[in-house]
C-alpha atoms as one frame of an Amber mdcrd trajectory, in Angstrom:
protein
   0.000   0.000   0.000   2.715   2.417   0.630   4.289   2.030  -2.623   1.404
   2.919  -4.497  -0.405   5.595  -2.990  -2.519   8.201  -5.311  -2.307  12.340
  -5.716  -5.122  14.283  -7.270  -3.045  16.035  -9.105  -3.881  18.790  -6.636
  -0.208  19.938  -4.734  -1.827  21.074  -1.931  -3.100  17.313  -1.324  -2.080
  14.781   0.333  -1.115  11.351  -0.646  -4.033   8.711  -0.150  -4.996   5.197
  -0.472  -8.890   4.851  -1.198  -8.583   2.632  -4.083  -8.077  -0.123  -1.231
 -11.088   0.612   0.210 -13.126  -2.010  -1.190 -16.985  -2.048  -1.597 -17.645
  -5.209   0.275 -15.679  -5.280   3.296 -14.564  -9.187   3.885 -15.116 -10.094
   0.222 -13.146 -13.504  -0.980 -10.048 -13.038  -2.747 -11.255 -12.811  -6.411
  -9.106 -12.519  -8.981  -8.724  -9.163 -10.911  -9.234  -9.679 -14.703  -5.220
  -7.547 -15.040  -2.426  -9.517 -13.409  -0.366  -6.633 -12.252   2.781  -8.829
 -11.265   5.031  -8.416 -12.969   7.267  -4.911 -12.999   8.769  -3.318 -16.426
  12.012  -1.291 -15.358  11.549   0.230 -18.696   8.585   1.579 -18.750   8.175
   1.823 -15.035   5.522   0.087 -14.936   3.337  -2.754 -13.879   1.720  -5.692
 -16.146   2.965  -7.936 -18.734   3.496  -6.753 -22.373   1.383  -4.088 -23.818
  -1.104  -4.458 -21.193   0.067  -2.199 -18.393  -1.140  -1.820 -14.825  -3.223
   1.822 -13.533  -2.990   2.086 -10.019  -6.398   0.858  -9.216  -5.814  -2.268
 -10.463  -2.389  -2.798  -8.735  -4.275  -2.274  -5.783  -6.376  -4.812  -6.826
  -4.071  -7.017  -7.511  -2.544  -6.346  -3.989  -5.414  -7.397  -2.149  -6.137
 -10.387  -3.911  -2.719 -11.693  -3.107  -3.310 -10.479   0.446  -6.304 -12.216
   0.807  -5.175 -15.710  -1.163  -1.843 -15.649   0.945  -4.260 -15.177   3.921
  -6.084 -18.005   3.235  -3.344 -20.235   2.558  -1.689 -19.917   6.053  -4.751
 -20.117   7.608  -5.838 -23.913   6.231  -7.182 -24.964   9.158  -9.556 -21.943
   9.964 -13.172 -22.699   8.956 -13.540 -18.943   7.763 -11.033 -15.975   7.132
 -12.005 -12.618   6.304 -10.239  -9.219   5.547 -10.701  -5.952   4.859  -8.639
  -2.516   4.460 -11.379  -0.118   5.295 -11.862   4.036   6.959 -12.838   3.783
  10.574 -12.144   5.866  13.652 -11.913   3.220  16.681  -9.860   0.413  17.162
 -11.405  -0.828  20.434 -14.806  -2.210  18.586 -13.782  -5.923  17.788 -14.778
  -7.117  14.426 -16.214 -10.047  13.874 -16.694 -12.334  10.555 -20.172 -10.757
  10.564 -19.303  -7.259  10.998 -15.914  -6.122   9.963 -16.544  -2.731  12.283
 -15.693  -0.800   9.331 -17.637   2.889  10.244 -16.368   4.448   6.965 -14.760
   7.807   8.651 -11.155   7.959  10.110  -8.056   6.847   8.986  -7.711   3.509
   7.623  -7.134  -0.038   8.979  -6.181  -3.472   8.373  -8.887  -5.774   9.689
  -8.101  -9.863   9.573 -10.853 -12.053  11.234 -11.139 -16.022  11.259 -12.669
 -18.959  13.125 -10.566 -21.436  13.898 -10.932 -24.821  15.497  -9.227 -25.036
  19.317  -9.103 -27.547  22.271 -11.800 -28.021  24.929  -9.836 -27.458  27.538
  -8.299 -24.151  25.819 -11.768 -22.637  25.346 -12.752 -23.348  28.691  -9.942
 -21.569  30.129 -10.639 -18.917  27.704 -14.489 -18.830  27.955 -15.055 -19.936
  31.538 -17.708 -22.448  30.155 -17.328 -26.156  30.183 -19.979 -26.632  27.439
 -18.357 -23.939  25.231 -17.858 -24.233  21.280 -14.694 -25.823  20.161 -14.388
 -22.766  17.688 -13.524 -18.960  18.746 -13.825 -16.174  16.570 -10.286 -14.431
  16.292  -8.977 -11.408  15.028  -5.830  -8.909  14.067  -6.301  -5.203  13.365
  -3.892  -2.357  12.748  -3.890   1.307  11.555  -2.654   1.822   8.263   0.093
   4.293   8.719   2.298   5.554   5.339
C-alpha cells in the first residue's frame, strides 16, 4: 500500500490510499481480470506486455494476493475474512459478521477467522465447560504511510 499511494493532481493534497477501500468489506479473494505482477524497469511500470497496470488495479491485484496468501496460512480456519477499510476506533472488535468498518477515520487493516481449538483451551478462555470448540479471532492495525 505504501508504494502505491494516489495524488489528485492537486499539490496542496495529500497522498491517499482509497482505491483499497473495497466495496464489500470481507469479500473472498477474487481474482482481478489484469495480473499486475510483474514490474517493467523500462517503462516503469506494472503488467505484462502491452497491457500495463493503472494504479487501481495494482491495488487490486494487492489485495487479492493479500487475501489468497491469507487463506493459505490459515488452512485450518473454517472462515477468514479481511478488509482494508476508513474507521475511527480500534477498540470495537470485528467479527466475521461485521468487519466494524464505520467508513470515517483513517484507515485499517482488519483480519478475522474462526478457527478450530481444544476443549480445555476454550474453557480456560471462555469460563464455560460446554463452550464451542471454535472462537472467533482477530488482528487489526492502523494503516500508517
Amino acid at each position: 500500500m505504501r508504494a502505491n499511494p494516489k495524488r489528485t493532481g492537486v499539490a496542496s493534497e495529500p497522498w491517499q490510499w482509497s482505491h483499497y477501500v473495497e466495496g464489500t468489506p470481507g469479500s473472498a479473494a477474487t481474482a482481478p481480470s489484469q495480473t499486475c505482477s510483474n514490474y517493467d524497469a523500462t517503462t516503469q511500470a506494472f503488467g505484462s506486455g502491452s497491457q500495463k497496470c493503472n494504479q487501481n488495479q495494482v491495488a487490486a491485484y494487492d489485495l487479492y494476493l493479500f487475501k489468497s496468501r491469507l487463506e493459505a496460512a490459515f488452512p485450518q480456519a473454517q472462515e477468514v475474512k479481511a478488509t482494508v477499510c476508513p474507521t475511527n476506533d480500534l477498540s470495537v472488535a470485528p467479527t466475521l459478521s461485521a468487519l466494524a468498518c464505520d467508513a470515517s477515520g483513517a484507515l485499517a487493516i482488519k483480519i478475522v477467522w474462526r478457527a478450530k481449538i481444544g476443549r480445555e483451551v476454550n474453557r480456560q478462555m471462555s469460563g464455560d465447560a460446554n463452550a464451542s470448540a471454535t472462537r472467533q479471532m482477530f488482528y487489526q492495525v492502523r494503516f500508517s504511510p
